[in-house]
PDB file of N, CA and C in Angstrom:
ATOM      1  N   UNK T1162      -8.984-118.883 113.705  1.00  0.00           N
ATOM      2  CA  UNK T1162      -9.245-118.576 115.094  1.00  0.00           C
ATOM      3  C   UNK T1162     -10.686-118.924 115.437  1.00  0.00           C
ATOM      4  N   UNK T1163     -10.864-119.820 116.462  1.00  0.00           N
ATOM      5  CA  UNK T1163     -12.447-120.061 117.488  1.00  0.00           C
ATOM      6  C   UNK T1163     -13.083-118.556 117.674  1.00  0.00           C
ATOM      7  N   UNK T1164     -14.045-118.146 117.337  1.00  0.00           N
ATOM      8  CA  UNK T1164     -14.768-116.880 117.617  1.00  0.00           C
ATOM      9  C   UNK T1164     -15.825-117.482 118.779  1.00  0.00           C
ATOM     10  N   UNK T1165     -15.355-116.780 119.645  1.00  0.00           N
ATOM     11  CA  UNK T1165     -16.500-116.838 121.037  1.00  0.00           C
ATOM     12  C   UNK T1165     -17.151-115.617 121.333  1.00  0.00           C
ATOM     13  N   UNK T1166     -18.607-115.887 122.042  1.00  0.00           N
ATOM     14  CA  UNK T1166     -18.882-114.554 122.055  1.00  0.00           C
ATOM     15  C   UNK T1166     -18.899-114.374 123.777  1.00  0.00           C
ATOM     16  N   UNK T1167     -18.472-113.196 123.756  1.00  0.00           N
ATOM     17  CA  UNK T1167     -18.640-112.703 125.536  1.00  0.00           C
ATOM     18  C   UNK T1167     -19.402-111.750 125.874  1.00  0.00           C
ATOM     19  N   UNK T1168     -20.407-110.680 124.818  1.00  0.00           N
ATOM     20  CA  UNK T1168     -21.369-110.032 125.493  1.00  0.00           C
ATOM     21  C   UNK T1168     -22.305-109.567 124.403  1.00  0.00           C
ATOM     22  N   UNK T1169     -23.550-108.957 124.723  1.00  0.00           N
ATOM     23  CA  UNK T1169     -24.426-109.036 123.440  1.00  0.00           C
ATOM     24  C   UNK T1169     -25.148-107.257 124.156  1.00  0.00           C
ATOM     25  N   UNK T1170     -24.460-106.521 123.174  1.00  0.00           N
ATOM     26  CA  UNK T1170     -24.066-105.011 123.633  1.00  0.00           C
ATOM     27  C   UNK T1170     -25.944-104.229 123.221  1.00  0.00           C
ATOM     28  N   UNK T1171     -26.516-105.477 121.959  1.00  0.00           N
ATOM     29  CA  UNK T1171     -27.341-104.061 121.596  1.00  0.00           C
ATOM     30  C   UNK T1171     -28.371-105.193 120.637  1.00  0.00           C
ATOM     31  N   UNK T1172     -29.613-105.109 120.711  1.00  0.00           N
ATOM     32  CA  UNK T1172     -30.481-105.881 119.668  1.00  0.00           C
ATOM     33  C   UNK T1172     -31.559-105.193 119.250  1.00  0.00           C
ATOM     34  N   UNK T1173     -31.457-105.268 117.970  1.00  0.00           N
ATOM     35  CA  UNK T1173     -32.516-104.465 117.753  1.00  0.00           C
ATOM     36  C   UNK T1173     -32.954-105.577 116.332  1.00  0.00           C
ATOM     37  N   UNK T1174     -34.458-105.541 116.034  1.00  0.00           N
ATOM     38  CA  UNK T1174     -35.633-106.408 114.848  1.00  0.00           C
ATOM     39  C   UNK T1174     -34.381-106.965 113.968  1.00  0.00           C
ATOM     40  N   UNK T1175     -33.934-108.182 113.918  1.00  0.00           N
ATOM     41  CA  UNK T1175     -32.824-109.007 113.190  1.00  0.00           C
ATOM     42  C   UNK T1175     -31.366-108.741 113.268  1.00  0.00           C
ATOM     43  N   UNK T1176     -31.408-108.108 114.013  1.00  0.00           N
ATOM     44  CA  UNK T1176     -29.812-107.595 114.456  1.00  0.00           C
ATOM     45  C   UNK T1176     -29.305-107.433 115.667  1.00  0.00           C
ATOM     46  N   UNK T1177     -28.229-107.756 115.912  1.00  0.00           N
ATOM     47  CA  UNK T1177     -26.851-107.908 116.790  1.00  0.00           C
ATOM     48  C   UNK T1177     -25.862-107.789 116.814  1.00  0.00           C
ATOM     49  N   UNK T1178     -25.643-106.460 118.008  1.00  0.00           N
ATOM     50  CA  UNK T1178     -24.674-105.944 117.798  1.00  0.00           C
ATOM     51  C   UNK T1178     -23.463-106.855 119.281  1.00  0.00           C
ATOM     52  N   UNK T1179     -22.374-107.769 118.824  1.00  0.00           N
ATOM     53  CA  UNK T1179     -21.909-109.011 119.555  1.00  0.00           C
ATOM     54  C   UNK T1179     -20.411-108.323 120.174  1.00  0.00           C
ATOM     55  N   UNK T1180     -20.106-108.626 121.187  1.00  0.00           N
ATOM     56  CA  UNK T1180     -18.697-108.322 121.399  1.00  0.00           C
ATOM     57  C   UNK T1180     -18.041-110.083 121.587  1.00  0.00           C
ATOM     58  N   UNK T1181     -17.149-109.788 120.574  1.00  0.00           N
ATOM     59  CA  UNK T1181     -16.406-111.308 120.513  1.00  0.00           C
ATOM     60  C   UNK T1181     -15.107-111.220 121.386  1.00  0.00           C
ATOM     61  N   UNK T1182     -14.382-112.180 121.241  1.00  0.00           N
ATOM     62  CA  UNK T1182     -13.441-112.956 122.660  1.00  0.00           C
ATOM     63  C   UNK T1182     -12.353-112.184 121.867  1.00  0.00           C
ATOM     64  N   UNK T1183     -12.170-111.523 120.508  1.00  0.00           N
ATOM     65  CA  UNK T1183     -11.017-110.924 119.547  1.00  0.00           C
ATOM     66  C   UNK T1183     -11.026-109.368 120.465  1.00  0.00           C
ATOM     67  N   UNK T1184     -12.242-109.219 121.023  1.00  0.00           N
ATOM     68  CA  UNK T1184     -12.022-107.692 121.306  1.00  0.00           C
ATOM     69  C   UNK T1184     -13.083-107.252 120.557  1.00  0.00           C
ATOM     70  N   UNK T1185     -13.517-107.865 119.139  1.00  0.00           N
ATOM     71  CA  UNK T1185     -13.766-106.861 118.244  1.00  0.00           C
ATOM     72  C   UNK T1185     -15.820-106.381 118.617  1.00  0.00           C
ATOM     73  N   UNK T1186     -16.292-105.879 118.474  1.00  0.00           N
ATOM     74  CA  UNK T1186     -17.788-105.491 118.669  1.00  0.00           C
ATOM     75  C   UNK T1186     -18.661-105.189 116.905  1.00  0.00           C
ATOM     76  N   UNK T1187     -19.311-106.378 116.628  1.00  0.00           N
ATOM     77  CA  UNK T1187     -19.347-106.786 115.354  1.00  0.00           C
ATOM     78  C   UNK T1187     -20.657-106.355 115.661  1.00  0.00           C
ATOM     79  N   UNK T1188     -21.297-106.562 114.278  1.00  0.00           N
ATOM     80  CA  UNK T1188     -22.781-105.943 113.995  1.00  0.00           C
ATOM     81  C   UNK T1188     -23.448-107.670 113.443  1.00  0.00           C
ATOM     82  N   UNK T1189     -24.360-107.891 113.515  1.00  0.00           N
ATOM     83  CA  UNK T1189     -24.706-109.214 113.052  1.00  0.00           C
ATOM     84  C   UNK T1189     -26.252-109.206 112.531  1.00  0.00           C
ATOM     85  N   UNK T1190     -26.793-108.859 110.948  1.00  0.00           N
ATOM     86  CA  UNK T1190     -28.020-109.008 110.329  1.00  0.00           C
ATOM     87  C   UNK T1190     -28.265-110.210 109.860  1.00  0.00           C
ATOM     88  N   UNK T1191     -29.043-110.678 110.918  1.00  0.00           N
ATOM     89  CA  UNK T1191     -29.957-111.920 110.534  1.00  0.00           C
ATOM     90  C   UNK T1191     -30.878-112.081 109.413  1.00  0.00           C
ATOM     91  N   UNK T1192     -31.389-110.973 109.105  1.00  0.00           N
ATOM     92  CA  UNK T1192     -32.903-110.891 108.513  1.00  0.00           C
ATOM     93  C   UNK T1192     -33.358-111.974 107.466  1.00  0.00           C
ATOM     94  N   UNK T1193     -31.987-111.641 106.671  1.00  0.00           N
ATOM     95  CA  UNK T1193     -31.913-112.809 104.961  1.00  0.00           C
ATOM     96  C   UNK T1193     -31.677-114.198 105.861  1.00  0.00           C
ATOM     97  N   UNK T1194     -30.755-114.187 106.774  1.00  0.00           N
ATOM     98  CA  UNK T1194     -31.250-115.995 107.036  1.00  0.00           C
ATOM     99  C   UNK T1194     -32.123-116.315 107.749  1.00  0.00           C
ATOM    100  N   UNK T1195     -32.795-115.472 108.682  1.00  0.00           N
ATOM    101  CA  UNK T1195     -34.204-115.717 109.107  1.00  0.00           C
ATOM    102  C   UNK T1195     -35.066-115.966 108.075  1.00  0.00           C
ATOM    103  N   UNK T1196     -35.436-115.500 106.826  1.00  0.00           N
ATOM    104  CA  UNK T1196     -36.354-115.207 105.990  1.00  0.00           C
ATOM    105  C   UNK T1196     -36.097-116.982 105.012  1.00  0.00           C
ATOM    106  N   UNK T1197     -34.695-117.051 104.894  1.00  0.00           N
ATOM    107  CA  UNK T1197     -34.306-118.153 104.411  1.00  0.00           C
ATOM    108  C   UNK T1197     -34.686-119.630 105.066  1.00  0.00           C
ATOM    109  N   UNK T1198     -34.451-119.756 106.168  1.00  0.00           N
ATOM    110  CA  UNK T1198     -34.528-120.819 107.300  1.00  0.00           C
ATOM    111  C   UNK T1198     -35.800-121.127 107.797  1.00  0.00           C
ATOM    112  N   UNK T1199     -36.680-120.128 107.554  1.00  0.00           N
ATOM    113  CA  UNK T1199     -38.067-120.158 108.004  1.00  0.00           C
ATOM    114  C   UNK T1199     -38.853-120.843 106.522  1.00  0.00           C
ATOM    115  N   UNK T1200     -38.380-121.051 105.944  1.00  0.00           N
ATOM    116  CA  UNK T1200     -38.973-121.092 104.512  1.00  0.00           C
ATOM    117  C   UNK T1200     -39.705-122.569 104.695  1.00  0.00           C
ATOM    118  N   UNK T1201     -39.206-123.235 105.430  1.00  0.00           N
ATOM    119  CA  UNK T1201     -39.267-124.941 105.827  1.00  0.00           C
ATOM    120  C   UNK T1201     -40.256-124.946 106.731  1.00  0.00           C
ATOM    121  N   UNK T1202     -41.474-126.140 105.946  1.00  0.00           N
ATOM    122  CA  UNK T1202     -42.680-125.944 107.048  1.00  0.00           C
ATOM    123  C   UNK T1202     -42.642-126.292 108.180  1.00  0.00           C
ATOM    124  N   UNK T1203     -42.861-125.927 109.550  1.00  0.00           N
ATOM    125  CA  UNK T1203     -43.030-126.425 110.353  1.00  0.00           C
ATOM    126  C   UNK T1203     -41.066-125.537 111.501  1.00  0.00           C
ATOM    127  N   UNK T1204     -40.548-124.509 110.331  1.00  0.00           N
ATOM    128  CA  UNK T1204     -39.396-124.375 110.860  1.00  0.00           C
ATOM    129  C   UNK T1204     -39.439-123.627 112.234  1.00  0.00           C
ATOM    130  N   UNK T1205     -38.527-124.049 113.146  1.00  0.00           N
ATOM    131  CA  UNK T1205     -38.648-122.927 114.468  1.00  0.00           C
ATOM    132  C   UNK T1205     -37.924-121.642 114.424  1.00  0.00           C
ATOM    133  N   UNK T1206     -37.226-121.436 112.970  1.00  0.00           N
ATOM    134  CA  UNK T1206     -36.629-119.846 112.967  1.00  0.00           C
ATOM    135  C   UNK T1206     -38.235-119.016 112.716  1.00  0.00           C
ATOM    136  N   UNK T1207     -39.007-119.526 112.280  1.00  0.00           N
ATOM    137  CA  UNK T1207     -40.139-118.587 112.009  1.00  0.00           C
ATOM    138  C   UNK T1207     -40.333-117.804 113.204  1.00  0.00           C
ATOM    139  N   UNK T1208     -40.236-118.318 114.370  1.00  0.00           N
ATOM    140  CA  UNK T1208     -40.393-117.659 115.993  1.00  0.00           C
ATOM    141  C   UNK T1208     -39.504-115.872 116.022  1.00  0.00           C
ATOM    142  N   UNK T1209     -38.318-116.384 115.381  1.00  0.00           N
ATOM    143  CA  UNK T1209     -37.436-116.036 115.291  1.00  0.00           C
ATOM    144  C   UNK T1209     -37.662-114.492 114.501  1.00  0.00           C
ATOM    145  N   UNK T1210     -38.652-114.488 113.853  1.00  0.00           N
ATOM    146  CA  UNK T1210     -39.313-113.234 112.839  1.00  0.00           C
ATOM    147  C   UNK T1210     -40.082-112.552 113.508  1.00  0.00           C
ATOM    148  N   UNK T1211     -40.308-112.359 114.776  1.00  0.00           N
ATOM    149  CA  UNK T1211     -41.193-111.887 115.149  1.00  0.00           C
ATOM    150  C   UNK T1211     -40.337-110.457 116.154  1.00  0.00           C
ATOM    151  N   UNK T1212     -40.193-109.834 115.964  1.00  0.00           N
ATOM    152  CA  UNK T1212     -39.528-108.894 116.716  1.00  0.00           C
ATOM    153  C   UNK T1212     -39.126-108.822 118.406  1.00  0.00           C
ATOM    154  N   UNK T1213     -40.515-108.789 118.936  1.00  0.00           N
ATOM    155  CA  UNK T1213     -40.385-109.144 120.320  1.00  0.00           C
ATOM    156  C   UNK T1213     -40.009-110.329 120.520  1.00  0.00           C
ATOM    157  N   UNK T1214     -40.010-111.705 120.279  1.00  0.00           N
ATOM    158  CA  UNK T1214     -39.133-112.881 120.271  1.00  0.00           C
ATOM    159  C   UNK T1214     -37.866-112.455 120.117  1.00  0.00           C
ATOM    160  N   UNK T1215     -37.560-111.936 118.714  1.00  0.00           N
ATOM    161  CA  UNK T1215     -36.252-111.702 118.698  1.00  0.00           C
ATOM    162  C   UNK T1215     -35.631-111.291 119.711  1.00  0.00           C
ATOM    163  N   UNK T1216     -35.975-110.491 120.250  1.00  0.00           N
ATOM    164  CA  UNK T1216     -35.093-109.239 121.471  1.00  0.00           C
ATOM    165  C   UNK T1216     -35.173-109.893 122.741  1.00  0.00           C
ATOM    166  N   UNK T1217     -35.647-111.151 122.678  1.00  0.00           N
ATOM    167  CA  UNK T1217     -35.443-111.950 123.891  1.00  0.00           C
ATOM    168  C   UNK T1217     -34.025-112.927 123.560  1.00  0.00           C
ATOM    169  N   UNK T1218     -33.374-112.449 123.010  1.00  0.00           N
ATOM    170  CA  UNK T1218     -31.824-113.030 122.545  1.00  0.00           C
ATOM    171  C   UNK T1218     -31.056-113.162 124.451  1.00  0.00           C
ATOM    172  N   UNK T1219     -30.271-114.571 124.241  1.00  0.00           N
ATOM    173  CA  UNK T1219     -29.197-114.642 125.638  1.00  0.00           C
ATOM    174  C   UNK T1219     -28.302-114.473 125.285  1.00  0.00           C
ATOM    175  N   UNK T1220     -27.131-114.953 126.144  1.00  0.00           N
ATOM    176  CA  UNK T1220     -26.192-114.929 126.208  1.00  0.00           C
ATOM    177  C   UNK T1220     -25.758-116.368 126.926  1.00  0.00           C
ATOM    178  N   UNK T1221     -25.422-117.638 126.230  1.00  0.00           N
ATOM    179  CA  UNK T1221     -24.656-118.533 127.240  1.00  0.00           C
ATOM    180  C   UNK T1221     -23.391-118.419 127.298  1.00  0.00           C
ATOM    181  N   UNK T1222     -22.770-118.755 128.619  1.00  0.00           N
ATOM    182  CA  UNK T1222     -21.992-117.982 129.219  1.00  0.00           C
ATOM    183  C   UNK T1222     -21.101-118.803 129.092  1.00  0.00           C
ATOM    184  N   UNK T1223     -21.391-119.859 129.667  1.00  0.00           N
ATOM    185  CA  UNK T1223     -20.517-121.795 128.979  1.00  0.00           C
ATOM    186  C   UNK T1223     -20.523-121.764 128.116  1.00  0.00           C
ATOM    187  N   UNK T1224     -21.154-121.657 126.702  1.00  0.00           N
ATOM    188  CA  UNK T1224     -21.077-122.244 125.632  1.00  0.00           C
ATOM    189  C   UNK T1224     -20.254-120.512 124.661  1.00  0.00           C
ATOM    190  N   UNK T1225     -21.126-119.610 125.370  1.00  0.00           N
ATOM    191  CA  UNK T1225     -19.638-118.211 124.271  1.00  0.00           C
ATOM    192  C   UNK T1225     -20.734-118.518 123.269  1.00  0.00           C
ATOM    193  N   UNK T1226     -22.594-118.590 123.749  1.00  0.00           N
ATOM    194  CA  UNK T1226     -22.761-118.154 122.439  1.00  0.00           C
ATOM    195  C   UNK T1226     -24.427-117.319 122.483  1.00  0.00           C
ATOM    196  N   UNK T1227     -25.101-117.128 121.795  1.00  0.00           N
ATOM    197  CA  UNK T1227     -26.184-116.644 121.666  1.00  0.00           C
ATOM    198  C   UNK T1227     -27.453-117.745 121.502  1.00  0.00           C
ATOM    199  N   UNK T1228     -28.720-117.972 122.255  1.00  0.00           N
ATOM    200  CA  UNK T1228     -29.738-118.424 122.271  1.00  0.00           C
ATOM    201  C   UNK T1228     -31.059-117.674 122.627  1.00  0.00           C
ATOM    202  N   UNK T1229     -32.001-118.741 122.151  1.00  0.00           N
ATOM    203  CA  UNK T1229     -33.203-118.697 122.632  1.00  0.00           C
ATOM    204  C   UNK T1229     -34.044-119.705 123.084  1.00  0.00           C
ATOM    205  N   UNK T1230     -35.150-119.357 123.991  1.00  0.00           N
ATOM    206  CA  UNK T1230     -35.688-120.276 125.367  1.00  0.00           C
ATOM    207  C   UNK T1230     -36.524-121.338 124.185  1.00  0.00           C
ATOM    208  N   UNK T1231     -36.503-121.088 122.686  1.00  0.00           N
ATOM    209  CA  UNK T1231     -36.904-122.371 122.299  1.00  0.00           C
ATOM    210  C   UNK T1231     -36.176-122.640 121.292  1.00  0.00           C
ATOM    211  N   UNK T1232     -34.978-122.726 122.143  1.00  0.00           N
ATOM    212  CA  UNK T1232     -34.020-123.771 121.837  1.00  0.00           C
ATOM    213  C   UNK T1232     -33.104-123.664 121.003  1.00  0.00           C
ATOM    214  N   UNK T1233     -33.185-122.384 119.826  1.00  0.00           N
ATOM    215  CA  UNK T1233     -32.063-122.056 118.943  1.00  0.00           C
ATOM    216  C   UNK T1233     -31.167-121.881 119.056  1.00  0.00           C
ATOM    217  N   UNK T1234     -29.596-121.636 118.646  1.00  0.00           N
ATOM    218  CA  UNK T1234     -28.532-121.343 119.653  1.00  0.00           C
ATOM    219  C   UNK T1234     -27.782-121.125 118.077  1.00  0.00           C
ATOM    220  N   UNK T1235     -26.685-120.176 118.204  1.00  0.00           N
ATOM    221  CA  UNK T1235     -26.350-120.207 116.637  1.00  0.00           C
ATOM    222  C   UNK T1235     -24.942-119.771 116.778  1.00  0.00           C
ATOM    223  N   UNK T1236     -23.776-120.675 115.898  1.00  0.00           N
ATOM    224  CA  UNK T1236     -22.487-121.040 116.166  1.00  0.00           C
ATOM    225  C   UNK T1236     -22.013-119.638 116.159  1.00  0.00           C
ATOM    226  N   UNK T1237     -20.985-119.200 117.371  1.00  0.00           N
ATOM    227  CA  UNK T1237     -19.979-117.932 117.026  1.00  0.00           C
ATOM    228  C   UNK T1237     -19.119-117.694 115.537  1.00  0.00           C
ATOM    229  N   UNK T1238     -18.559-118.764 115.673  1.00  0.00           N
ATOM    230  CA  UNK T1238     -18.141-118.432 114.148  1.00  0.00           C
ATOM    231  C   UNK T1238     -18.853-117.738 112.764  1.00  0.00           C
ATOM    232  N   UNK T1239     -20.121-119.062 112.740  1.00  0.00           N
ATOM    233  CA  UNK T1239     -21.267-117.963 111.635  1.00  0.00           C
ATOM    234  C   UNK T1239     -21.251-117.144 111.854  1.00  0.00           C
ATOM    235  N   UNK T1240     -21.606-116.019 113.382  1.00  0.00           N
ATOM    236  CA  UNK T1240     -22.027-115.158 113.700  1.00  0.00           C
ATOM    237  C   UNK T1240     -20.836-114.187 113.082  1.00  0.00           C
ATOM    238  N   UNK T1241     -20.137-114.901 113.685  1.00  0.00           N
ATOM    239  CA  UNK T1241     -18.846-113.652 113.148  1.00  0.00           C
ATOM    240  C   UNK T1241     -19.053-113.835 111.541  1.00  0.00           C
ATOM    241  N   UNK T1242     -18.952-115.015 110.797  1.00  0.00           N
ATOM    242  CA  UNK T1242     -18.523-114.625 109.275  1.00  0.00           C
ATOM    243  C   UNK T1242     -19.142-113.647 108.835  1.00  0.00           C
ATOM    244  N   UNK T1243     -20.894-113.906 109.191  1.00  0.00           N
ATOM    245  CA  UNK T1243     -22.100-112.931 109.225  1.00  0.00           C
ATOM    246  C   UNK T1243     -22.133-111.466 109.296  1.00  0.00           C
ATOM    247  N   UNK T1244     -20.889-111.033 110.047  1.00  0.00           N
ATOM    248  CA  UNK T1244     -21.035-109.911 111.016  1.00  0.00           C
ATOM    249  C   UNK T1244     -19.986-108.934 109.813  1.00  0.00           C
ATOM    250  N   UNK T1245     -20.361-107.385 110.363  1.00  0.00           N
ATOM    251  CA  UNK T1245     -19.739-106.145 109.631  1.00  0.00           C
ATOM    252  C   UNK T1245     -18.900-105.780 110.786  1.00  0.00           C
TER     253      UNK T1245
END
């Protein structure tokens, strides 16, 4: 099944709490792949570590998925495999 996301209920320092297109309202800890992804010099998840950045998380509404204004955007599906 395509996991889309349709609303982004709750964020708090590496985490997201996602309501997907299943119904279901998943929990989503970034932290280990932030910490991972940033490891690469020059990477733009490093932005991504910073708490107040973080909590500037969207919602695109076309695309059913989660971004940020520089430019990250990260597939529903991961999100879901990701997610508790």
């Amino acid at each position: 099944m395509l996991h889309l996301i349709k609303e982004i209920k709750e964020v708090r320092p590496y985490r997201i709490k996602l309501k997907f297109n299943t119904g279901e309202i998943r929990d989503v800890n970034l932290e280990r792949n932030l910490k991972e992804w940033s490891k690469t010099p020059g990477s733009i998840y490093k932005q991504l570590l910073d708490p107040d950045y973080f909590e500037k998380v969207k919602l695109n509404t076309e695309m059913e998925t989660i971004y940020w204004d520089n430019g990250i955007d990260l597939c529903p599906d991961t999100l879901y495999s990701l997610s508790e």
